[in-house]
Amino acid sequence: MTARILVVDDIEANVRLLEAKLAAEYYGVLTAHDGPTALAMAAAEKPDIILLDVMMPGMDGFEVCRRLKDDVATRHIPVVLVTALDGRSDRINGLEAGADEFLTKPIDDMMLFARVRSLTRLKMVIDELREREASGRRMGVIAGAASRVGGAGGRVLVVDDQPRQAQRIVSELAVEHRPVVESDPEKALMTAKGPVDLVIVNAGAKGFDGLRFAATLRSDEATRHLPILAVVDFDERPRLVKALEIGVNDLLSKPIDPQELAARARTQIRRKRYTDYLRHNLDHSLELAVTDQLTGLHNRRYMAGQLEALVRRANHGGEPVAALLIDIDHFKKINDGYGHDVGDEVLREFAVRLASNVRAVDLPCRYGGEEFVVVMPDTRLTDAERIAERIRTHVAGAPFRTSGDKDLLQVTISIGVAAASGAEDTPEALLKRADEALYEAKASGRNRVIARAA
């Protein structure tokens, strides 16, 4: 797994050293020697990771990181602060500025590359979600972009069998989050499938293997995207690397620093909320792509795909499939006489009546305008005709209330019915027969059902 990495340092020798190490591992490397150049390159080049020195003249790394995280175009890029500073306050400042990690010089190559691989995986997921969200906005099915999300008020699951350490974590997090403790890993797995924003696991637990617990979270579809913060002993370097390899998002060293705990938890919760926002928009755009926004029924695009599969199955000896093509009689007169707002009310009310008079397996769709289609799996022509008559009777039997119950409209429908012949039939031929039957129903007086055999 490769990536494009922006290395930022005012000392040329440091830049060249990192560039050589990264290039040897087949990473693409961009370089900058000051804060303003780094900001411009990050916005223009969109690197996958930024390795950012702290001690730079003019604009230091903390300020560069803050500006990167304040910019909607770059805030999703992981930032690793690289510095000779090793003080607690510097580490906290870096994390609170939005940095994803804080590495000290001389850089431990094993930890550097483990971090780079872990952050690259994260960046790939976010990039894919962002790209799909952008596509949804271009198509008009997603309005607006993500605003900056907060990292407070999170639901945190602490998985630890050491009561004193767990209680310290809970006490610190309870200031701005809602933490709960679970010492039993089996119960913790069930809790993690609920509304949880962050899991903090003790990698050095005595009664269970913390890393195996983390790996189980990653392998379960229900918890795969949960951020995991592992409490570890930084002297156990191979175990740290293994934690990152199995998908732990961040590491917290023992003894636990309260401010560092708070900063790392806040960062992970903020990122989860951002990716949740992107996933929600993706799900919403997919739903809108197959749903008619006025009636809430499936649209023509979705209907075509489902009908094609059902007709193909019927042609190969599977269950029969039927289709109803429905037209609201004299709908133009409703629009012309009462206005399009009333026409929309009629369409919505008809969609409700249609959906309530077909079976759970049937697929009612808006075909376009005032035309609707019902795709009926495992249905023969005579059964489809009977259901069509039930729909027609229900529509004609009670007037439609519109405009705040002031007006009562008598609405009727005409229905054409057809069924797949099973002899190399096609969706187009099936719908054409239903359309011919519908034309016959309208020509013979409307408010009736006509079935057309193959």
Coordinates of C-alpha atoms in Angstrom, one line a residue:
M1 CA 0.0 0.0 0.0
T2 CA 1.7 3.2 -1.2
A3 CA 0.8 6.9 -0.6
R4 CA 1.9 10.4 -1.4
I5 CA 3.5 12.0 1.6
L6 CA 4.3 15.7 2.1
V7 CA 7.5 16.2 4.2
V8 CA 7.7 19.6 5.8
D9 CA 11.0 20.7 7.6
D10 CA 13.1 23.9 7.4
I11 CA 16.3 21.9 7.6
E12 CA 17.3 20.4 4.2
A13 CA 19.2 17.5 5.7
N14 CA 16.1 16.3 7.7
V15 CA 14.0 16.6 4.6
R16 CA 16.4 14.5 2.5
L17 CA 16.7 11.9 5.2
L18 CA 12.9 11.4 5.5
E19 CA 12.6 11.5 1.7
A20 CA 15.2 8.8 1.3
K21 CA 13.5 6.5 3.9
L22 CA 10.1 6.9 2.4
A23 CA 11.2 6.6 -1.2
A24 CA 13.0 3.3 -0.3
E25 CA 9.6 2.0 0.8
Y26 CA 8.0 3.1 -2.5
Y27 CA 6.1 6.1 -1.2
G28 CA 5.7 9.2 -3.3
V29 CA 7.3 12.2 -1.6
L30 CA 6.6 15.9 -1.8
T31 CA 8.7 18.4 0.1
A32 CA 8.3 21.9 1.6
H33 CA 10.6 24.0 3.8
D34 CA 8.2 26.4 5.5
G35 CA 4.6 26.7 6.8
P36 CA 3.1 28.8 4.0
T37 CA 4.5 26.6 1.3
A38 CA 3.2 23.5 3.1
L39 CA -0.3 25.0 3.3
A40 CA -0.3 25.9 -0.4
M41 CA 1.1 22.4 -1.4
A42 CA -1.4 20.6 0.8
A43 CA -4.3 22.5 -0.8
A44 CA -3.0 22.0 -4.4
E45 CA -1.5 18.5 -4.2
K46 CA -3.9 16.8 -1.7
P47 CA -1.2 14.4 -0.2
D48 CA -2.3 11.4 1.7
I49 CA -0.2 12.2 4.8
I50 CA 1.7 15.2 6.0
L51 CA 4.9 14.7 8.1
L52 CA 5.3 18.1 9.7
D53 CA 8.2 19.5 11.7
V54 CA 7.2 21.7 14.7
M55 CA 10.2 24.0 15.1
M56 CA 10.2 26.1 12.0
P57 CA 10.8 29.9 11.8
G58 CA 7.9 32.2 11.0
M59 CA 5.0 29.8 11.3
D60 CA 5.6 26.7 13.5
G61 CA 4.2 23.3 13.0
F62 CA 1.4 23.8 15.5
E63 CA 0.0 26.8 13.6
V64 CA 0.4 25.0 10.3
C65 CA -1.6 22.0 11.7
R66 CA -4.3 24.2 13.0
R67 CA -4.7 25.9 9.7
L68 CA -4.8 22.6 7.8
K69 CA -7.6 21.4 10.1
D70 CA -9.5 24.6 9.8
D71 CA -9.6 24.4 6.0
V72 CA -12.4 22.2 4.6
A73 CA -10.1 21.2 1.7
T74 CA -7.4 19.8 3.9
R75 CA -8.8 18.9 7.3
H76 CA -9.2 15.3 6.3
I77 CA -5.5 14.8 5.6
P78 CA -3.7 13.0 8.5
V79 CA -0.9 15.0 10.1
V80 CA 2.0 13.6 11.9
L81 CA 4.1 16.1 13.9
V82 CA 7.8 15.3 13.8
T83 CA 10.1 17.1 16.2
A84 CA 13.0 17.0 18.6
L85 CA 10.7 18.2 21.4
D86 CA 9.7 15.5 23.9
G87 CA 7.9 17.5 26.5
R88 CA 4.4 16.7 27.6
S89 CA 3.0 20.1 26.9
D90 CA 4.4 20.0 23.3
R91 CA 2.7 16.7 22.7
I92 CA -0.6 17.9 24.1
N93 CA -0.4 21.1 22.0
G94 CA 0.2 19.0 18.9
L95 CA -2.7 16.8 19.5
E96 CA -5.0 19.7 20.4
A97 CA -4.0 21.4 17.2
G98 CA -5.5 18.4 15.4
A99 CA -2.4 16.2 14.8
D100 CA -3.0 12.5 14.4
E101 CA 0.4 11.5 15.9
F102 CA 3.4 13.1 17.5
L103 CA 6.8 11.4 16.7
T104 CA 10.1 12.5 18.3
K105 CA 13.5 12.7 16.7
P106 CA 15.5 10.6 16.1
I107 CA 12.6 8.9 14.3
D108 CA 11.9 5.2 15.1
D109 CA 11.6 3.8 11.6
M110 CA 9.4 0.8 12.7
M111 CA 6.9 3.2 14.3
L112 CA 7.1 5.7 11.5
F113 CA 6.1 3.1 8.8
A114 CA 3.5 1.4 11.0
R115 CA 1.9 4.8 11.5
V116 CA 2.1 5.7 7.9
R117 CA 0.5 2.4 6.8
S118 CA -2.3 2.8 9.4
L119 CA -3.0 6.4 8.4
T120 CA -2.9 5.5 4.7
R121 CA -5.6 2.9 5.2
L122 CA -7.7 5.5 7.0
K123 CA -7.2 8.1 4.4
M124 CA -8.2 5.7 1.6
V125 CA -11.5 5.1 3.3
I126 CA -12.2 8.8 3.8
D127 CA -11.2 9.6 0.3
E128 CA -13.6 7.1 -1.2
L129 CA -16.5 8.4 1.0
R130 CA -15.6 12.0 0.1
E131 CA -15.5 11.2 -3.6
R132 CA -18.9 9.5 -3.5
E133 CA -20.4 12.4 -1.5
A134 CA -19.0 14.8 -4.0
S135 CA -20.7 12.8 -6.8
G136 CA -23.9 12.9 -4.9
R137 CA -23.7 16.7 -4.7
R138 CA -23.0 17.0 -8.4
M139 CA -26.1 14.9 -9.2
G140 CA -28.1 17.1 -6.8
V141 CA -29.1 14.3 -4.4
I142 CA -26.9 15.7 -1.6
A143 CA -27.2 19.3 -0.5
G144 CA -24.2 21.1 1.0
A145 CA -21.0 19.8 2.5
A146 CA -20.0 18.7 6.0
S147 CA -19.6 21.5 8.5
R148 CA -16.9 21.0 11.1
V149 CA -18.0 18.4 13.5
G150 CA -17.2 18.4 17.2
G151 CA -15.4 15.8 19.4
A152 CA -17.3 16.3 22.6
G153 CA -20.3 14.4 24.1
G154 CA -19.1 11.0 22.8
R155 CA -20.2 7.6 23.9
V156 CA -17.1 5.8 25.0
L157 CA -16.7 2.1 25.8
V158 CA -13.7 1.3 28.1
V159 CA -12.7 -2.3 27.9
D160 CA -10.4 -3.0 30.8
D161 CA -10.1 -5.6 33.6
Q162 CA -7.9 -3.4 35.8
P163 CA -10.5 -1.4 37.9
R164 CA -8.2 1.4 39.1
Q165 CA -7.0 2.2 35.6
A166 CA -10.5 1.9 34.1
Q167 CA -11.9 4.2 36.8
R168 CA -9.2 6.8 36.1
I169 CA -10.1 6.8 32.4
V170 CA -13.8 7.1 33.1
S171 CA -13.2 10.0 35.6
E172 CA -11.2 11.9 33.1
L173 CA -13.5 11.3 30.1
A174 CA -16.7 12.0 32.1
V175 CA -16.0 15.7 32.0
E176 CA -17.1 15.9 28.3
H177 CA -18.1 12.4 27.3
R178 CA -20.4 9.5 28.4
P179 CA -18.0 6.6 29.3
V180 CA -19.0 3.1 30.4
V181 CA -16.7 0.3 31.6
E182 CA -16.9 -3.4 30.7
S183 CA -14.3 -5.9 31.9
D184 CA -15.8 -8.9 30.2
P185 CA -14.7 -9.0 26.5
E186 CA -17.8 -11.0 25.4
K187 CA -20.2 -8.4 26.9
A188 CA -18.0 -5.6 25.6
L189 CA -18.4 -7.0 22.0
M190 CA -22.2 -6.8 22.4
T191 CA -22.1 -3.3 23.8
A192 CA -19.8 -2.2 21.0
K193 CA -22.6 -3.0 18.5
G194 CA -24.8 -0.4 20.0
P195 CA -24.4 3.4 19.9
V196 CA -20.7 3.8 20.6
D197 CA -18.3 6.5 19.3
L198 CA -15.0 5.2 20.6
V199 CA -13.6 2.0 22.2
I200 CA -10.7 2.3 24.5
V201 CA -9.1 -1.1 25.2
N202 CA -6.3 -2.1 27.5
A203 CA -3.8 -4.0 25.3
G204 CA -2.1 -5.3 28.5
A205 CA -5.3 -6.6 30.2
K206 CA -4.6 -9.7 32.4
G207 CA -7.8 -11.6 31.9
F208 CA -8.1 -11.3 28.1
D209 CA -6.0 -10.4 25.0
G210 CA -6.7 -6.8 24.3
L211 CA -5.3 -6.9 20.7
R212 CA -7.4 -10.0 19.9
F213 CA -10.4 -8.1 21.2
A214 CA -9.5 -5.2 18.8
A215 CA -9.0 -7.6 15.9
T216 CA -12.5 -9.1 16.6
L217 CA -14.0 -5.6 16.4
R218 CA -12.3 -5.1 13.1
S219 CA -13.5 -8.4 11.7
D220 CA -17.2 -7.9 12.6
E221 CA -19.2 -5.9 10.1
A222 CA -21.2 -4.2 12.8
T223 CA -18.1 -2.8 14.5
R224 CA -15.6 -2.6 11.7
H225 CA -15.6 1.2 11.5
L226 CA -15.5 1.9 15.3
P227 CA -12.3 3.9 16.3
I228 CA -10.2 2.0 18.7
L229 CA -7.7 3.6 21.1
A230 CA -5.4 1.1 22.7
V231 CA -3.7 1.7 26.1
V232 CA -0.2 0.2 25.6
D233 CA 3.3 0.0 27.1
F234 CA 5.5 2.0 24.7
D235 CA 8.5 -0.2 25.6
E236 CA 6.8 -3.1 23.8
R237 CA 7.6 -1.9 20.3
P238 CA 6.6 -5.0 18.4
R239 CA 3.3 -5.1 20.2
L240 CA 2.7 -1.4 19.3
V241 CA 3.3 -2.2 15.6
K242 CA 1.0 -5.2 15.7
A243 CA -1.7 -3.1 17.2
L244 CA -1.5 -0.6 14.3
E245 CA -1.3 -3.5 11.8
I246 CA -4.6 -5.1 13.0
G247 CA -6.4 -1.8 12.8
V248 CA -6.1 0.1 16.1
N249 CA -6.6 3.8 15.3
D250 CA -4.5 5.3 18.0
L251 CA -2.2 4.4 20.9
L252 CA -2.1 5.8 24.4
S253 CA 1.0 5.2 26.6
K254 CA 1.1 4.1 30.2
P255 CA 1.0 5.8 32.6
I256 CA -2.0 7.6 31.2
D257 CA -1.8 11.3 30.9
P258 CA -5.3 12.9 31.4
Q259 CA -4.9 15.7 28.9
E260 CA -3.4 13.3 26.3
L261 CA -6.3 10.9 26.8
A262 CA -8.8 13.7 26.4
A263 CA -7.1 15.0 23.2
R264 CA -6.7 11.6 21.6
A265 CA -10.3 10.7 22.4
R266 CA -11.6 14.0 21.0
T267 CA -9.7 13.5 17.8
Q268 CA -11.0 10.0 17.2
I269 CA -14.6 10.9 18.0
R270 CA -14.5 13.9 15.7
R271 CA -13.1 11.8 12.9
K272 CA -15.8 9.1 13.4
R273 CA -18.5 11.7 13.3
Y274 CA -17.1 13.0 10.0
T275 CA -17.0 9.6 8.4
D276 CA -20.4 8.8 9.8
Y277 CA -21.6 12.0 8.1
L278 CA -20.1 10.9 4.8
R279 CA -21.5 7.4 5.1
H280 CA -25.0 8.8 5.9
N281 CA -24.8 11.0 2.8
L282 CA -23.8 8.1 0.7
D283 CA -26.7 6.0 2.0
H284 CA -29.0 8.9 1.5
S285 CA -27.8 9.5 -2.1
L286 CA -28.2 5.8 -3.0
E287 CA -31.7 5.9 -1.6
L288 CA -32.6 9.0 -3.5
A289 CA -31.2 7.5 -6.7
V290 CA -33.8 4.7 -6.6
T291 CA -36.7 6.6 -5.0
D292 CA -39.3 9.0 -6.3
Q293 CA -39.0 12.1 -4.1
L294 CA -42.7 13.1 -4.4
T295 CA -44.4 9.8 -3.6
G296 CA -41.7 7.9 -1.8
L297 CA -42.2 4.9 -4.1
H298 CA -39.3 3.4 -6.0
N299 CA -38.6 5.1 -9.3
R300 CA -38.4 3.9 -12.9
R301 CA -34.6 3.2 -12.7
Y302 CA -35.0 0.8 -9.8
M303 CA -38.1 -0.9 -11.3
A304 CA -36.3 -1.6 -14.6
G305 CA -33.5 -3.4 -12.8
Q306 CA -35.8 -5.5 -10.7
L307 CA -38.1 -6.4 -13.6
E308 CA -35.2 -7.5 -15.8
A309 CA -34.0 -9.9 -13.1
L310 CA -37.5 -11.4 -12.6
V311 CA -38.3 -11.8 -16.3
R312 CA -34.9 -13.5 -16.8
R313 CA -35.7 -15.9 -14.0
A314 CA -39.1 -16.6 -15.4
N315 CA -37.6 -17.4 -18.8
H316 CA -35.4 -20.0 -17.2
G317 CA -38.2 -21.9 -15.5
G318 CA -38.5 -19.7 -12.4
E319 CA -41.7 -18.2 -10.9
P320 CA -43.9 -16.2 -13.2
V321 CA -43.9 -12.4 -13.0
A322 CA -46.7 -9.9 -13.8
A323 CA -46.8 -6.2 -14.2
L324 CA -49.6 -3.6 -13.7
L325 CA -49.4 -0.3 -15.6
I326 CA -51.6 2.3 -14.0
D327 CA -52.7 5.7 -15.2
I328 CA -54.7 8.2 -13.1
D329 CA -57.7 9.2 -15.3
H330 CA -58.0 12.8 -16.5
F331 CA -55.1 13.9 -14.3
K332 CA -54.4 16.9 -16.5
K333 CA -57.8 18.3 -15.6
I334 CA -56.9 18.1 -11.9
N335 CA -53.7 20.0 -12.6
D336 CA -55.4 22.6 -14.8
G337 CA -58.5 23.0 -12.6
Y338 CA -57.0 22.9 -9.1
G339 CA -53.3 23.6 -9.6
H340 CA -50.1 21.5 -9.5
D341 CA -50.0 21.6 -5.7
V342 CA -53.3 19.7 -5.6
G343 CA -52.1 17.4 -8.3
D344 CA -49.1 16.6 -6.2
E345 CA -51.4 15.8 -3.2
V346 CA -53.4 13.4 -5.4
L347 CA -50.2 11.7 -6.5
R348 CA -49.0 11.3 -2.9
E349 CA -52.4 10.0 -1.7
F350 CA -52.6 7.6 -4.7
A351 CA -49.1 6.2 -3.9
V352 CA -50.3 5.5 -0.3
R353 CA -53.4 3.7 -1.5
L354 CA -51.4 1.8 -4.1
A355 CA -48.8 0.6 -1.6
S356 CA -51.5 -0.4 0.9
N357 CA -53.3 -2.6 -1.6
V358 CA -50.5 -4.7 -3.0
R359 CA -48.6 -7.6 -1.3
A360 CA -45.4 -7.2 0.6
V361 CA -43.5 -8.9 -2.2
D362 CA -44.8 -6.6 -4.9
L363 CA -42.9 -3.5 -6.0
P364 CA -45.0 -0.4 -6.6
C365 CA -43.1 2.3 -8.5
R366 CA -43.8 5.7 -10.1
Y367 CA -43.2 5.2 -13.8
G368 CA -43.4 8.9 -14.6
G369 CA -46.0 11.7 -14.4
E370 CA -49.3 10.1 -13.4
E371 CA -48.2 6.6 -14.5
F372 CA -47.3 3.9 -12.0
V373 CA -46.1 0.3 -12.4
V374 CA -46.5 -2.6 -10.0
V375 CA -44.0 -5.4 -10.5
M376 CA -45.5 -8.6 -9.1
P377 CA -43.2 -11.6 -8.5
D378 CA -44.6 -15.2 -8.5
T379 CA -47.9 -14.0 -10.0
R380 CA -49.9 -15.3 -12.9
L381 CA -52.1 -13.1 -15.1
T382 CA -55.4 -14.0 -13.5
D383 CA -54.1 -13.2 -10.0
A384 CA -52.6 -10.0 -11.1
E385 CA -55.9 -9.0 -12.7
R386 CA -57.7 -9.7 -9.5
I387 CA -55.3 -7.5 -7.5
A388 CA -55.5 -4.8 -10.1
E389 CA -59.3 -4.8 -9.7
R390 CA -58.9 -4.4 -5.9
I391 CA -56.7 -1.4 -6.4
R392 CA -59.1 0.2 -8.8
T393 CA -62.0 -0.3 -6.5
H394 CA -60.2 1.1 -3.5
V395 CA -59.2 4.3 -5.4
A396 CA -62.6 4.9 -6.9
G397 CA -64.5 4.0 -3.7
A398 CA -63.5 7.0 -1.6
P399 CA -62.8 10.6 -2.7
F400 CA -59.4 12.2 -2.2
R401 CA -59.1 14.9 0.4
T402 CA -56.8 17.8 -0.6
S403 CA -56.0 21.4 0.4
G404 CA -56.4 20.8 4.1
D405 CA -59.5 18.7 3.7
K406 CA -61.4 21.5 2.0
D407 CA -61.8 19.8 -1.4
L408 CA -63.0 16.3 -2.2
L409 CA -61.9 14.9 -5.5
Q410 CA -63.3 11.8 -7.2
V411 CA -60.3 10.0 -8.7
T412 CA -60.4 6.9 -10.9
I413 CA -57.6 4.9 -12.5
S414 CA -57.2 2.7 -15.6
I415 CA -55.0 -0.4 -15.4
G416 CA -53.3 -2.6 -18.0
V417 CA -52.2 -6.0 -16.8
A418 CA -49.6 -8.4 -18.4
A419 CA -47.6 -11.4 -17.4
A420 CA -44.3 -12.8 -18.6
S421 CA -44.9 -15.6 -21.1
G422 CA -41.8 -17.6 -20.1
A423 CA -40.8 -18.0 -23.7
E424 CA -37.8 -15.7 -24.1
D425 CA -39.9 -12.8 -23.0
T426 CA -38.3 -9.4 -22.2
P427 CA -39.1 -6.6 -19.8
E428 CA -39.8 -4.3 -22.7
A429 CA -42.3 -6.7 -24.3
L430 CA -44.0 -7.3 -21.0
L431 CA -44.5 -3.5 -20.4
K432 CA -45.6 -3.0 -24.0
R433 CA -48.4 -5.5 -23.5
A434 CA -49.4 -3.8 -20.3
D435 CA -49.3 -0.5 -22.1
E436 CA -51.5 -1.8 -24.9
A437 CA -54.0 -3.1 -22.3
L438 CA -53.9 0.2 -20.5
Y439 CA -54.7 2.0 -23.8
E440 CA -57.6 -0.3 -24.4
A441 CA -58.9 0.4 -20.8
K442 CA -58.8 4.1 -21.4
A443 CA -60.3 3.9 -24.9
S444 CA -63.2 1.9 -23.6
G445 CA -64.3 4.4 -21.0
R446 CA -61.5 4.5 -18.3
N447 CA -61.9 3.3 -14.6
R448 CA -61.4 -0.3 -15.6
V449 CA -58.9 -3.1 -15.7
I450 CA -57.8 -4.8 -18.9
A451 CA -55.5 -7.8 -19.0
R452 CA -53.4 -8.7 -22.1
A453 CA -52.1 -12.2 -22.5
A454 CA -48.9 -12.8 -24.5

